[in-house]
Coordinates of C-alpha atoms in Angstrom, one line a residue:
X1 CA 0.0 0.0 0.0
X2 CA 1.4 3.4 -1.0
X3 CA 0.1 6.5 0.8
X4 CA 1.3 10.0 1.0
X5 CA 0.6 10.2 4.8
X6 CA 0.3 7.3 7.2
X7 CA -1.1 7.9 10.7
X8 CA -0.5 5.3 13.4
X9 CA -3.4 5.5 15.9
X10 CA -7.0 6.4 15.5
X11 CA -7.5 7.9 19.0
X12 CA -7.9 11.6 19.7
X13 CA -4.6 12.7 18.2
X14 CA -4.7 10.5 15.1
X15 CA -8.3 11.4 14.1
X16 CA -7.8 15.1 14.9
X17 CA -4.7 15.4 12.8
X18 CA -6.2 13.5 9.9
X19 CA -9.3 15.8 9.9
X20 CA -7.1 18.9 10.0
X21 CA -4.9 17.7 7.2
X22 CA -7.9 17.2 5.0
X23 CA -9.3 20.6 5.8
X24 CA -6.1 22.4 5.2
X25 CA -4.9 20.4 2.2
X26 CA -7.8 19.0 0.3
X27 CA -5.4 17.6 -2.3
X28 CA -4.6 14.9 0.3
X29 CA -8.0 13.3 0.0
X30 CA -7.7 9.5 -0.3
X31 CA -3.9 9.8 0.3
X32 CA -4.1 9.4 4.1
X33 CA -4.3 6.0 5.8
X34 CA -5.0 5.6 9.6
X35 CA -3.9 2.3 11.1
X36 CA -5.6 1.2 14.3
X37 CA -7.0 -2.2 15.3
X38 CA -9.8 -0.8 17.4
X39 CA -13.4 -0.7 16.1
X40 CA -14.6 1.7 18.8
X41 CA -13.7 5.3 19.8
X42 CA -14.2 6.3 23.4
X43 CA -14.4 9.8 24.9
X44 CA -12.1 9.0 27.7
X45 CA -12.3 12.3 29.7
X46 CA -15.7 11.1 30.8
X47 CA -14.4 7.9 32.3
X48 CA -14.2 9.7 35.6
X49 CA -17.9 10.5 35.5
X50 CA -18.7 7.0 34.4
X51 CA -16.7 5.5 37.3
X52 CA -18.5 8.0 39.7
X53 CA -21.9 6.9 38.5
X54 CA -22.6 10.3 36.9
X55 CA -22.5 9.1 33.2
X56 CA -23.0 6.0 31.2
X57 CA -20.2 4.2 29.2
X58 CA -22.5 3.6 26.2
X59 CA -23.1 7.4 25.9
X60 CA -19.3 8.0 25.4
X61 CA -18.5 5.7 22.6
X62 CA -18.9 5.7 18.8
X63 CA -17.9 3.3 16.0
X64 CA -14.3 4.0 14.9
X65 CA -15.4 4.1 11.3
X66 CA -17.8 7.0 12.1
X67 CA -15.2 9.3 13.5
X68 CA -12.5 8.8 10.8
X69 CA -12.9 11.8 8.4
X70 CA -14.0 11.3 4.8
X71 CA -11.0 11.2 2.6
X72 CA -8.9 9.1 5.0
X73 CA -8.8 5.3 4.8
X74 CA -9.1 3.3 8.1
X75 CA -7.0 0.2 8.2
X76 CA -8.1 -1.9 11.2
X77 CA -4.8 -3.6 11.8
X78 CA -2.0 -3.2 14.4
X79 CA 1.3 -1.7 13.5
X80 CA 4.2 -4.0 14.6
X81 CA 7.3 -2.6 12.9
X82 CA 8.7 0.8 11.9
X83 CA 11.2 1.0 9.1
X84 CA 11.9 4.7 8.9
X85 CA 15.0 4.4 6.7
X86 CA 12.8 3.0 3.9
X87 CA 9.6 4.9 4.8
X88 CA 7.7 1.8 5.7
X89 CA 5.6 0.3 8.5
X90 CA 4.3 -3.2 8.8
X91 CA 1.2 -4.6 10.5
X92 CA 0.2 -7.8 12.4
X93 CA -1.6 -8.9 9.2
X94 CA 1.6 -8.6 7.1
X95 CA 0.5 -5.4 5.4
X96 CA 3.4 -3.2 4.3
X97 CA 2.6 0.5 4.0
X98 CA 5.0 2.8 2.2
X99 CA 4.6 6.5 3.1
X100 CA 6.0 9.9 2.2
X101 CA 5.2 11.2 5.7
X102 CA 4.4 9.5 8.9
X103 CA 2.4 10.8 11.9
X104 CA 2.6 8.7 15.1
X105 CA -0.3 9.0 17.6
X106 CA -0.4 5.5 19.2
X107 CA -1.5 6.5 22.7
X108 CA -0.1 5.0 25.9
X109 CA 0.1 1.4 27.1
X110 CA -1.5 0.2 30.3
X111 CA 1.0 -2.1 32.0
X112 CA -1.4 -4.1 34.3
X113 CA 1.0 -7.0 34.4
X114 CA 3.6 -4.9 36.2
X115 CA 1.5 -5.2 39.4
X116 CA 1.5 -8.8 40.6
X117 CA -2.0 -10.3 40.9
X118 CA -3.7 -7.2 39.6
X119 CA -5.1 -8.4 36.2
X120 CA -6.6 -11.5 37.9
X121 CA -8.7 -9.4 40.3
X122 CA -9.6 -6.4 38.2
X123 CA -13.3 -5.7 38.3
X124 CA -14.0 -7.8 41.4
X125 CA -13.0 -8.0 45.1
X126 CA -13.4 -4.2 45.3
X127 CA -10.6 -3.7 42.8
X128 CA -11.4 -1.3 40.0
X129 CA -10.0 1.3 37.6
X130 CA -11.3 4.2 35.5
X131 CA -8.4 3.7 33.0
X132 CA -10.0 1.2 30.7
X133 CA -13.4 0.7 29.2
X134 CA -13.6 -2.9 30.4
X135 CA -13.2 -1.9 34.1
X136 CA -14.6 1.6 34.4
X137 CA -18.1 0.5 35.3
X138 CA -16.7 -1.6 38.1
X139 CA -15.6 1.6 39.9
X140 CA -19.2 2.6 40.5
X141 CA -20.1 -0.9 41.7
X142 CA -17.1 -0.8 44.1
X143 CA -18.1 2.6 45.4
X144 CA -21.7 1.5 46.0
X145 CA -20.5 -1.6 47.9
X146 CA -18.4 0.4 50.4
X147 CA -20.0 0.3 53.9
X148 CA -17.0 1.4 55.9
X149 CA -13.4 0.2 56.1
X150 CA -10.7 1.6 53.8
X151 CA -10.9 3.0 50.2
X152 CA -7.5 3.4 48.6
X153 CA -6.7 5.4 45.4
X154 CA -3.3 4.8 43.7
X155 CA -1.1 6.6 41.3
X156 CA 2.1 5.1 39.9
X157 CA 5.5 6.9 39.5
X158 CA 5.4 6.4 35.7
X159 CA 3.9 8.9 33.3
X160 CA 0.1 8.4 33.0
X161 CA -2.6 9.9 30.8
X162 CA -4.5 12.6 32.6
X163 CA -2.4 12.7 35.7
X164 CA -5.2 14.4 37.7
X165 CA -7.6 11.5 37.1
X166 CA -6.4 9.3 40.0
X167 CA -7.5 12.0 42.5
X168 CA -10.7 13.1 40.6
X169 CA -12.4 9.8 41.3
X170 CA -11.2 10.0 44.9
X171 CA -13.1 13.3 45.4
X172 CA -16.2 11.8 43.8
X173 CA -16.0 8.7 46.1
X174 CA -15.6 11.0 49.1
X175 CA -18.7 12.9 48.2
X176 CA -20.6 9.7 47.5
X177 CA -19.6 8.1 50.8
X178 CA -20.9 11.3 52.6
X179 CA -24.2 11.2 50.7
X180 CA -24.9 7.6 51.7
X181 CA -23.7 8.1 55.3
X182 CA -20.6 5.9 55.4
X183 CA -17.8 8.4 55.2
X184 CA -17.4 8.7 58.9
X185 CA -16.5 5.0 59.1
X186 CA -14.5 4.9 55.9
X187 CA -10.8 5.7 55.8
X188 CA -9.9 7.3 52.4
X189 CA -6.2 7.1 51.4
X190 CA -4.3 8.5 48.4
X191 CA -1.1 6.4 47.9
X192 CA 1.1 7.6 45.1
X193 CA 4.5 6.9 43.6
X194 CA 4.9 10.6 42.8
X195 CA 6.5 13.1 45.1
X196 CA 3.4 15.0 45.9
X197 CA -0.2 15.7 44.9
X198 CA -0.1 18.1 41.9
X199 CA 2.9 19.6 40.0
X200 CA 1.6 23.0 39.2
X201 CA 2.4 25.5 41.9
X202 CA -0.6 27.8 41.4
X203 CA -3.1 25.0 42.1
X204 CA -1.1 22.9 44.5
X205 CA -2.0 24.7 47.8
X206 CA -5.7 24.6 47.0
X207 CA -5.7 20.9 46.3
X208 CA -3.6 20.2 49.4
X209 CA -6.2 22.1 51.5
X210 CA -9.0 20.2 49.8
X211 CA -7.5 16.9 50.7
X212 CA -6.9 18.0 54.3
X213 CA -10.4 19.3 54.6
X214 CA -11.8 16.1 53.4
X215 CA -9.7 14.1 55.8
X216 CA -8.0 12.1 53.1
X217 CA -4.7 10.4 54.0
X218 CA -1.6 11.0 51.8
X219 CA 1.4 8.7 51.2
X220 CA 4.0 9.4 48.5
X221 CA 6.9 7.6 46.8
X222 CA 5.0 4.4 47.2
X223 CA 4.2 2.3 44.0
X224 CA 1.6 -0.4 44.0
X225 CA 3.5 -3.7 43.4
X226 CA 1.0 -6.5 44.4
X227 CA -2.7 -7.0 44.9
X228 CA -4.2 -10.0 46.7
X229 CA -7.8 -9.6 45.7
X230 CA -9.2 -12.6 47.6
X231 CA -7.6 -11.3 50.8
X232 CA -8.3 -7.7 49.9
X233 CA -4.7 -6.6 50.5
X234 CA -2.5 -4.2 48.5
X235 CA 1.3 -4.0 48.8
X236 CA 3.3 -0.9 48.0
X237 CA 7.0 -0.3 47.6
X238 CA 8.9 2.8 48.4
X239 CA 10.8 4.0 45.3
X240 CA 13.6 5.5 47.5
X241 CA 14.2 2.9 50.2
X242 CA 12.7 -0.3 48.8
X243 CA 10.6 -0.6 52.0
X244 CA 7.2 -2.3 51.5
X245 CA 3.9 -1.7 53.2
X246 CA 0.7 -3.7 53.0
X247 CA -2.8 -2.2 53.4
X248 CA -6.1 -4.0 53.7
X249 CA -8.9 -2.4 51.6
X250 CA -12.6 -2.5 50.9
X251 CA -12.1 -0.6 47.7
X252 CA -9.0 -0.2 45.7
X253 CA -9.0 2.1 42.7
X254 CA -5.9 1.4 40.6
X255 CA -4.1 3.7 38.2
X256 CA -1.8 1.1 36.5
X257 CA 1.8 1.8 35.5
X258 CA 2.0 3.1 31.9
X259 CA 4.6 3.3 29.2
X260 CA 4.9 3.8 25.5
X261 CA 3.5 0.9 23.5
X262 CA 5.9 -2.0 23.1
X263 CA 6.0 -1.7 19.3
X264 CA 7.2 1.8 19.7
X265 CA 9.7 1.1 22.5
X266 CA 11.6 -1.4 20.3
X267 CA 11.6 0.8 17.2
X268 CA 14.2 3.2 15.7
X269 CA 11.8 6.1 16.3
X270 CA 11.9 5.8 20.1
X271 CA 14.2 7.6 22.6
X272 CA 16.0 5.8 25.4
X273 CA 12.9 5.9 27.5
X274 CA 10.8 4.3 24.7
X275 CA 8.8 7.4 23.7
X276 CA 8.6 8.8 20.1
X277 CA 11.5 11.2 20.1
X278 CA 10.1 14.6 19.0
X279 CA 11.3 18.1 19.1
X280 CA 9.3 19.6 21.9
X281 CA 8.3 22.7 19.9
X282 CA 8.0 21.6 16.2
X283 CA 6.7 18.1 17.0
X284 CA 8.9 16.7 14.3
X285 CA 11.1 13.7 15.0
X286 CA 14.6 14.6 16.1
X287 CA 16.2 12.3 13.5
X288 CA 13.7 11.6 10.7
X289 CA 12.5 14.7 9.0
X290 CA 9.3 13.2 7.6
X291 CA 8.0 11.9 10.9
X292 CA 5.8 14.0 13.2
X293 CA 3.7 13.0 16.2
X294 CA 1.3 14.1 18.9
X295 CA -0.3 12.7 22.0
X296 CA 0.5 10.3 24.8
X297 CA 3.1 8.1 23.0
X298 CA 5.5 11.1 22.5
X299 CA 8.5 12.4 24.5
X300 CA 6.9 15.8 25.0
X301 CA 7.5 16.9 28.7
X302 CA 4.0 17.9 29.5
X303 CA 0.8 16.2 30.9
X304 CA -0.8 13.7 28.6
X305 CA -4.4 15.1 28.1
X306 CA -6.9 15.7 25.4
X307 CA -6.4 19.4 25.9
X308 CA -2.7 19.0 25.1
X309 CA -3.6 17.2 21.9
X310 CA -5.9 20.0 20.9
X311 CA -2.9 22.3 20.9
X312 CA -0.4 19.8 19.5
X313 CA -2.4 18.6 16.5
X314 CA -2.4 21.9 14.5
X315 CA 1.3 22.4 15.2
X316 CA 2.2 18.9 13.9
X317 CA -0.1 19.4 10.9
X318 CA 1.0 22.9 10.0
X319 CA 4.7 21.9 10.2
X320 CA 4.2 18.8 8.2
X321 CA 2.4 20.7 5.4
X322 CA 5.1 23.4 5.5
X323 CA 7.9 20.8 5.2
X324 CA 5.9 19.0 2.4
X325 CA 5.7 22.3 0.5
X326 CA 9.3 23.2 1.2
X327 CA 8.5 26.1 3.4
X328 CA 9.8 27.1 6.8
X329 CA 8.2 25.4 9.8
X330 CA 6.8 28.3 11.9
X331 CA 4.2 26.6 14.2
X332 CA 5.4 26.0 17.7
X333 CA 3.9 24.1 20.7
X334 CA 4.4 25.7 24.1
X335 CA 3.5 22.6 26.2
X336 CA -0.1 23.7 26.9
X337 CA -2.1 21.2 28.8
X338 CA -5.3 21.4 30.9
X339 CA -6.8 19.3 33.7
X340 CA -10.4 20.0 34.7
X341 CA -10.0 18.7 38.3
X342 CA -13.3 17.2 39.3
X343 CA -13.6 18.0 43.0
X344 CA -17.2 16.9 43.4
X345 CA -20.4 16.0 41.6
X346 CA -21.0 19.7 40.8
X347 CA -17.6 21.4 41.0
X348 CA -14.5 21.5 38.9
X349 CA -11.2 23.5 39.3
X350 CA -9.8 24.1 35.8
X351 CA -6.0 23.9 35.8
X352 CA -4.2 25.1 32.7
X353 CA -0.5 25.2 32.2
X354 CA 2.4 25.1 29.8
X355 CA 6.0 23.7 29.8
X356 CA 7.6 23.9 33.2
X357 CA 4.2 23.4 34.8
X358 CA 3.7 27.2 34.7
X359 CA 0.0 28.2 34.9
X360 CA -1.5 29.7 31.8
X361 CA -5.2 30.4 32.2
X362 CA -7.9 31.1 29.6
X363 CA -10.6 32.8 31.6
X364 CA -10.6 36.2 33.4
X365 CA -11.4 34.6 36.7
X366 CA -9.4 32.9 39.5
X367 CA -9.4 29.4 38.1
X368 CA -8.1 28.0 41.5
X369 CA -11.7 28.3 42.8
X370 CA -13.9 25.3 42.6
X371 CA -16.8 26.3 40.3
X372 CA -20.1 24.9 39.2
X373 CA -19.7 26.8 35.9
X374 CA -16.5 24.8 35.2
X375 CA -18.3 21.6 36.0
X376 CA -20.9 22.6 33.3
X377 CA -18.0 23.2 30.9
X378 CA -16.6 19.8 31.7
X379 CA -19.9 17.9 31.5
X380 CA -21.8 19.7 28.8
X381 CA -19.5 21.8 26.6
X382 CA -16.3 19.8 26.2
X383 CA -17.9 16.6 24.9
X384 CA -19.7 18.6 22.2
X385 CA -16.4 20.3 21.3
X386 CA -14.7 16.9 21.1
X387 CA -17.2 15.1 18.9
X388 CA -18.2 18.0 16.7
X389 CA -15.1 20.2 16.8
X390 CA -11.8 18.4 17.5
X391 CA -12.5 15.2 15.6
X392 CA -13.9 17.2 12.7
X393 CA -10.7 19.2 12.5
X394 CA -12.3 22.6 13.2
X395 CA -10.6 23.3 16.4

């Protein structure tokens, strides 16, 4: 198969870039192929609300073929091999695609197997996770089953998509426990492999006070390493000292370790850590001039969110088109990312920041305040922007 542009991944970044390419360069119609094995496309920012019982999974998914823009071919196979020196990629079905330009947007890999015993107990014994469509509904079931005891919410020391999500579901659980009258007999703990709660200085004190006010326990530098579902015990290891601790639980919400997909890790386009090695501003590969990328699989030193992709996609597209037409690449990505921190069933604190975790806010208000208006933005406006704007290439 010979295509002008091959795009690896039909998630948020891949579909958005394809749609923008076709809007900005109509001559590319039928010369773009998107390779992704999935037949469904999920609106993952709503997984927090699904897990909290405030939305339905079936309302946040569409057939993959429906979101791929007209003029782009969807090849439902999995890429296995990159051959950038010959401008080729291969799939698990033996298909060889030769391209002029390659865009990589393959997402992030959930490494369930890196926690002993986790996969075997996911979705039962009070063990749940909002990070995958197969398990997100189990979070709400686990929350409803709590009648006291201990509810633990974890975050690994690895990079993760939407780094605020591990605590968002914790705040919803806290409110739910209060609503049903079991919070006073339920110990809520946040156990994280990170060094603290939130990396952006502007929002950090507000969130630390929120956790304190809610009476949530905090433990850092502790990675989840083993789960015994039948015994309802979780073991954590200190990343500095190697010390381990074991906690009994009635509910365990797990954010699994994550990494770049294996087929990227072992490829020539990866850096030493396994991520697609991009220039942090132009989003072009540091070695291969005809490779660009966006999203969670890349080396960009910013939070992995849909909001980040909304800013990355036009930079990657504009610079690819400039390079294709032998013009100077002038588009530049500043590291923008956003995290609508769900602090309750009707409140959100909208955190926005750029490289260096420096706050960069969009609204003429103090965004550190928990607001109902920002919750309305999260719940009602952003999904419409996603399905009808981003994926259509109009924003």
